[in-house]
Amino acid sequence: MNSIVLLIVLPLVFAFLIPIFKGLGKYASKIVTILSMLTGMGFAVYFFITLQVPVKAILGGWKPPFGIVLVGDKLSLLFVMIIYILAFLNLFFFDNNFKEHSKFYTLYNIAIAGTAGMILTGDIFNMFVFIEITGIALYSLIAYSGKEQALKGSIKYLIIGSMTSLFLLLGVTLAYHILGSLNLAHISSKFYQIPNNLKFLILSLIFTSFFVEAEIFPFNMWVPNAYKGANIPIAALLAGIVSIAAGYLLFRFRYLYGGMRSFGNMLVWFGVITVVIGEFSAYFTYDLRKILAFSSIGQMGLILIAAGISNDLSVYGGFFQILSHSIAKMLLFLLAGFIIYEAGTENVKKMGGFGKNHPYLTGIFLIGALSLAGIPGLMGFWGKFNIVGGGIAAGRILPISIVLLAAIAESVYLIRVVFHLFKTDEGKIIEKKKIPLGYLMVVILLSLTIVVIGVYPQLLNQVLNDATKIIMNSGSYIRMVLG
Amino acid sequence: MITFGTIVILGILISLIIWLFFRENKVISWILFILYTGFSFVLLLRLYGQWQYYEAFKSIIYLGNIKIKFTLQNNMLGWIFAILIFGISFFNGLFSLGFSKSKYSKNIVPLWTLILSASILILFAKDFILFFVGWEYLTWPVFFIVNQGKKKFYSDSMYYFALNVLGGMALMLGIWLVFKNTQTLDIKTSISILLSHKASIHTFWLLIPFFIAFLVKSAAYPFHVWAPRAHSSAPADFSPFISGIMIKFGIFGILLFIYPLLSKGFIPGTYHGVPTTAYFLSWLGIITSIVATVLAFSENNMKRLMAYSSVANVGYILTAIFLTTPLGIEGGIFHTINHMIFKVIIFITLAAVYFRTGTADMSKLGGIAYKMPITFMTFLIGIIAAAGIFPMNGFTSKWIIFQAILEKHFYLMAVAMFFASTGAFLYLYRALHSIFLGQIKPEHRDSVKEVPFLMQIPMWIGMILIISIGVFPGLVLKPLIPFFNSIGLPAKYILTSLSKLPGSFGQLNTLNAAIIFGFAAVLVTILFFVVAKHHKKPFMDNYTAGEDPKDWGVDENRYQFAYGFYQPFEKKFLPFFKRSVDMFWQYFGFYTKHLGEWFNNIFKDDNNFGYIAIIGIVIIFIFGGFVL
């Protein structure tokens, strides 16, 4: 079934159609993008539902391990599906600083194509190409708002991104030089032949690039600037969609580092440092967007820890965490757009009165915040709970304890935002503004997802268990791709 | 009939309905609250005796390879807590319905209902996950209730929230540590598996997270700092719930999980037949009560004072429970129940005072006993019970606790506890005097009157309960006999009649004592009317004992003892007790913030640390690859 290529090609085609259609009207390119995301979503859902056995798309007629291969199994198709759904919902953003222009939508489509490609591809050089495509689209998208912070973020991202993609290329070349292959399945089937220190080197070089996308310290210098300056949909895109792809890659490469405890340890400690720095930085700041940015860093650190531990429980929890984080963070960024617009400030302390104007919207914000903080009954709980469980089952009690201490800071700053939104004795009265209907629907839909899955995690049980089995069992993947 | 499921789901639904539709209408929301608690109370009442009853969720949850079927299992301990929680909330709701007419009332029903439905999960959970779910829902709703969206209450509520999140995280860690050792998340099964392991000193580490979680919730030393803050900031009609019920969940957790392990020698080492760890924790209870008692001396805010009193009582309960003797458990549980009743009553009277006067500062009150006689009577009976004087219920349980301590011959402990218990007199009677006796404030002379009958109902019920349990302790202890049998309480400690208090030195017949007491009371009353010369004086004709108030720099209108009453005593003790722990937590928050600032600086624009770090790390990788 070669048709899974469509998931990458469709947005690319639409991206290059946009310049043609842009003359038709102000919203023509937006409508084209919505159409593109809808078709992509339709295909992704169709492929995911009808998927019986894993499929591979062999490009150019070169059979793996020689040619490029796209792999669609339960895991990758699930993630691509969620990327398309979120990318579609993200288009109903609310941002008063946003200027409609066809450039934005072209880049948006390219970024989505890139992330989908990162997930679907089974070839590490191809993965490098998709990371570059996504990166280039994102550099320009972050700078799109034209604010000083955005430009700074974009430049920093560009520097770090291109630096690390060089390292990635170096790692890929090393692997190719030693094993003579670029196919992930082929490499992982032969990876045991390489001496341990070289393994470690190759993996570290490859992972530097993942760390940039996954916002891992110290590869995340760009994050606060980018989230602060970029338009709301871009911040949501970074937090909600790119993080899915980055998290996916961290887990998918378990095929290579699965048996190496030293590399797992390194990932865990990088994750711990990231969590601590992210959470405490967010605890210090009162800037709503920066809080969300630092919170993203913290959450991604937790995902990295799950990848480093990589036993059944933690992989399962890690997937839960990836999904719950991206949904909750996208929800919070979408809400932040309206809150900042109505309050006229990004300082959390000056937002008092918003809760009085829009109690239900603030209630939805509370749901998102509590989900991030890992309160039971919401989606975020299951991720965090399982990662902690996996970590302790693997005997890593010290890192997990540090993470839990940082999680206290996380709960505090998240609930603090809600408090400042709800507080009534500010004296300042914020003018009430009208909420766009489409935006409201999207926000309600996202929050309902968080609650429903949080109360009834069985909905995802089967899917994520399958996904965990795929990650834990590299043999079946190798047989599927090469066989 | 599905009892637990109904209560939980109904609670969540009512909470949602009230929040969505009746947020502004306090009367309707309180009526819904009363109906909910009353209905749940009746449902729960039917479950007495059916200890095998359970409710299981239909579907199975997978966590990785772990399969869990959520089950709510009826049990004696949970049942008695649940009955008290819903009963107390019912009467508290009646009070709040009247209270809702005042401007001090806040609409807290949705969150409160949510807490009540979560409490069912804690009390009847068969596995740790459901327990944890309920536990977390005790934390964040209370944050919003306590601060009421007001900036001035923010830091107080944050003390509560941050410490309780610490407890929650510790609990999560503990649950998984237990899972690692037992491969099960079922509470009862994990206890039996843990006990079948060979006891070693390492098992101590396993329990530390649970200690933190439960001691934070029950506001024991050194986590007591949240209690006075949360009580004083919370709406007046919610403080009874915090003191009466919230902090008891910590006790429940200890009884549920820690006591069965400690009493069966889970951690090696004993001291006079008591596990060493438990012995030290007993002392922690004593320290808690002494610290709280000393801190209560200096309090001017009546709600903070009573909060410290609650902390002190938690100290007695912890001491009793950690003796790990059956008699200690009996005393601990009995005192938990008694404290629930009398402290709720005390806080309700304080709320009534607040309802009429609008202040919680004792130095601004005084002399309202004649204006609010029922409230005064209730408060008086409440503090007599709190001080542990016969014939109120506080006496009976303290009696058993002392018996339990003396049974083990821990005389120093008994003396220390007696010190704390006597200290309670000092601050409780000061509160009584400052609020209700002495000279009335001019502005209260005409405006203050008794609260409406609706708000008096809980007071009447409370008075009856306090006295009747004091005289007939069997009213509480007899229904608990199945539980005491299950923990192996010897037959000589089990009540044979309604009014015979068990003890290690023989029984005390409370009924006989009450008859003598009543006889004496009647005699004194007769003597008072027949013999003594007394005549009524106008209220402002006060008792300056011939002194001119102006000589003392006091206004004629203000002749108040409340402020700085125990000043010499405070000067001796307070610096040590208050500064040490409060300062610790303050500095903790302060340095956390600084840590945040430090990390934040890494991300500043002119900071090149990130790039250098990246290049450094990669160079280390490259060279490290060859060196390794």
Coordinates of N, CA, C and O in Angstrom, one line a residue, chain B residues 44-94:
Chain B
L44 N -25.7 5.7 52.8 CA -24.5 5.0 53.5 C -25.0 4.3 54.7 O -24.5 3.3 55.1
L45 N -26.0 4.9 55.4 CA -26.5 4.3 56.6 C -26.9 2.8 56.4 O -26.7 2.0 57.3
R46 N -27.5 2.5 55.2 CA -28.0 1.2 54.9 C -26.8 0.2 54.8 O -27.1 -1.0 54.8
L47 N -25.6 0.7 54.7 CA -24.5 -0.3 54.4 C -23.9 -0.8 55.7 O -23.0 -1.6 55.7
Y48 N -24.4 -0.4 56.9 CA -23.8 -0.9 58.1 C -24.0 -2.4 58.2 O -25.1 -2.9 58.0
G49 N -22.9 -3.0 58.5 CA -23.0 -4.5 58.7 C -22.7 -5.3 57.4 O -22.3 -6.4 57.5
Q50 N -22.9 -4.6 56.3 CA -22.6 -5.3 55.0 C -21.1 -5.1 54.7 O -20.8 -4.5 53.7
W51 N -20.2 -5.7 55.4 CA -18.8 -5.4 55.2 C -18.3 -6.1 54.0 O -17.1 -5.9 53.6
Q52 N -19.0 -7.1 53.4 CA -18.5 -7.8 52.2 C -19.0 -7.0 51.0 O -18.6 -7.4 49.8
Y53 N -19.8 -6.0 51.1 CA -20.4 -5.3 50.0 C -19.3 -4.6 49.2 O -18.4 -4.0 49.8
Y54 N -19.3 -4.7 47.9 CA -18.3 -4.0 47.1 C -19.0 -3.6 45.7 O -20.0 -4.2 45.3
E55 N -18.4 -2.6 45.1 CA -18.8 -2.2 43.8 C -17.6 -2.2 42.9 O -16.6 -1.5 43.2
A56 N -17.7 -2.9 41.8 CA -16.6 -2.9 40.8 C -16.9 -2.2 39.5 O -18.1 -2.3 39.1
F57 N -16.0 -1.5 39.0 CA -16.2 -0.9 37.7 C -16.2 -2.0 36.6 O -15.6 -3.0 36.8
K58 N -17.0 -1.8 35.6 CA -17.1 -2.8 34.6 C -15.9 -3.1 33.8 O -15.5 -4.2 33.6
S59 N -15.2 -2.0 33.4 CA -14.1 -2.2 32.5 C -12.8 -2.3 33.2 O -12.6 -1.8 34.3
I60 N -11.8 -2.8 32.5 CA -10.5 -3.0 33.1 C -9.5 -2.0 32.5 O -9.6 -1.6 31.3
I61 N -8.7 -1.4 33.4 CA -7.7 -0.4 32.9 C -6.4 -1.1 32.9 O -6.0 -1.9 33.8
Y62 N -5.7 -0.8 31.8 CA -4.3 -1.4 31.7 C -3.3 -0.3 31.9 O -3.4 0.8 31.4
L63 N -2.3 -0.6 32.7 CA -1.2 0.3 32.8 C 0.0 -0.5 32.4 O 0.5 -1.3 33.2
G64 N 0.5 -0.3 31.2 CA 1.5 -1.2 30.7 C 1.0 -2.6 30.7 O 0.0 -2.9 30.1
N65 N 1.6 -3.5 31.5 CA 1.1 -4.9 31.6 C 0.2 -5.1 32.7 O -0.4 -6.2 32.9
I66 N 0.0 -4.0 33.6 CA -0.8 -4.2 34.8 C -2.2 -4.0 34.5 O -2.6 -3.1 33.9
K67 N -3.0 -5.0 34.9 CA -4.5 -4.9 34.7 C -5.1 -4.5 36.0 O -4.8 -5.0 37.1
I68 N -6.0 -3.5 36.0 CA -6.6 -3.1 37.2 C -8.1 -3.0 37.0 O -8.6 -2.4 36.0
K69 N -8.8 -3.5 37.9 CA -10.3 -3.4 37.9 C -10.6 -2.6 39.2 O -10.4 -3.0 40.3
F70 N -11.0 -1.4 38.9 CA -11.3 -0.5 40.1 C -12.5 -1.0 40.9 O -13.5 -1.4 40.4
T71 N -12.2 -1.1 42.2 CA -13.3 -1.6 43.1 C -13.4 -0.7 44.3 O -12.4 -0.3 44.9
L72 N -14.6 -0.5 44.7 CA -14.9 0.2 46.0 C -15.4 -0.8 47.0 O -16.5 -1.4 46.7
Q73 N -14.7 -1.0 48.0 CA -15.0 -2.1 49.0 C -15.5 -1.5 50.3 O -14.8 -0.6 50.9
N74 N -16.7 -1.9 50.7 CA -17.2 -1.4 52.0 C -16.3 -1.9 53.1 O -15.8 -3.0 53.1
N75 N -15.9 -1.0 54.1 CA -15.2 -1.4 55.2 C -15.5 -0.6 56.4 O -16.0 0.6 56.3
M76 N -15.4 -1.1 57.6 CA -15.8 -0.5 58.8 C -15.3 0.9 59.0 O -16.0 1.8 59.3
L77 N -13.9 1.0 58.9 CA -13.3 2.2 59.2 C -13.7 3.3 58.2 O -14.1 4.4 58.6
G78 N -13.8 3.0 56.9 CA -14.2 3.9 55.9 C -15.7 4.3 56.1 O -16.0 5.5 56.0
W79 N -16.4 3.3 56.5 CA -17.9 3.6 56.7 C -18.1 4.6 57.8 O -18.9 5.5 57.7
I80 N -17.4 4.4 58.9 CA -17.6 5.3 60.1 C -17.2 6.7 59.7 O -17.8 7.7 60.0
F81 N -16.1 6.8 58.9 CA -15.6 8.1 58.5 C -16.7 8.8 57.5 O -17.0 9.9 57.6
A82 N -17.1 7.9 56.6 CA -18.1 8.4 55.6 C -19.3 9.0 56.2 O -19.8 10.0 55.9
I83 N -19.9 8.2 57.2 CA -21.1 8.6 57.9 C -20.9 9.9 58.5 O -21.7 10.8 58.4
L84 N -19.8 10.0 59.2 CA -19.5 11.3 59.9 C -19.3 12.4 58.9 O -19.9 13.5 59.2
I85 N -18.6 12.2 57.9 CA -18.4 13.2 56.9 C -19.7 13.8 56.3 O -19.9 15.0 56.3
F86 N -20.5 12.8 55.9 CA -21.8 13.3 55.2 C -22.7 13.8 56.3 O -23.5 14.8 56.0
G87 N -22.7 13.3 57.5 CA -23.6 13.8 58.5 C -23.2 15.2 58.9 O -24.0 16.1 58.9
I88 N -21.9 15.4 59.1 CA -21.4 16.7 59.5 C -21.7 17.7 58.4 O -22.1 18.8 58.6
S89 N -21.4 17.3 57.1 CA -21.6 18.2 56.0 C -23.0 18.6 55.9 O -23.4 19.7 55.5
F90 N -23.9 17.6 56.2 CA -25.4 17.9 56.1 C -25.7 19.1 57.1 O -26.3 20.1 56.7
F91 N -25.3 19.0 58.3 CA -25.6 20.0 59.3 C -24.8 21.3 59.0 O -25.3 22.4 59.2
N92 N -23.6 21.1 58.5 CA -22.8 22.3 58.1 C -23.6 23.0 56.9 O -23.6 24.3 56.9
G93 N -24.2 22.2 56.1 CA -24.9 22.8 55.0 C -26.1 23.6 55.5 O -26.4 24.7 55.0
L94 N -26.8 23.1 56.5 CA -27.9 23.8 57.1 C -27.5 25.2 57.6 O -28.1 26.2 57.4

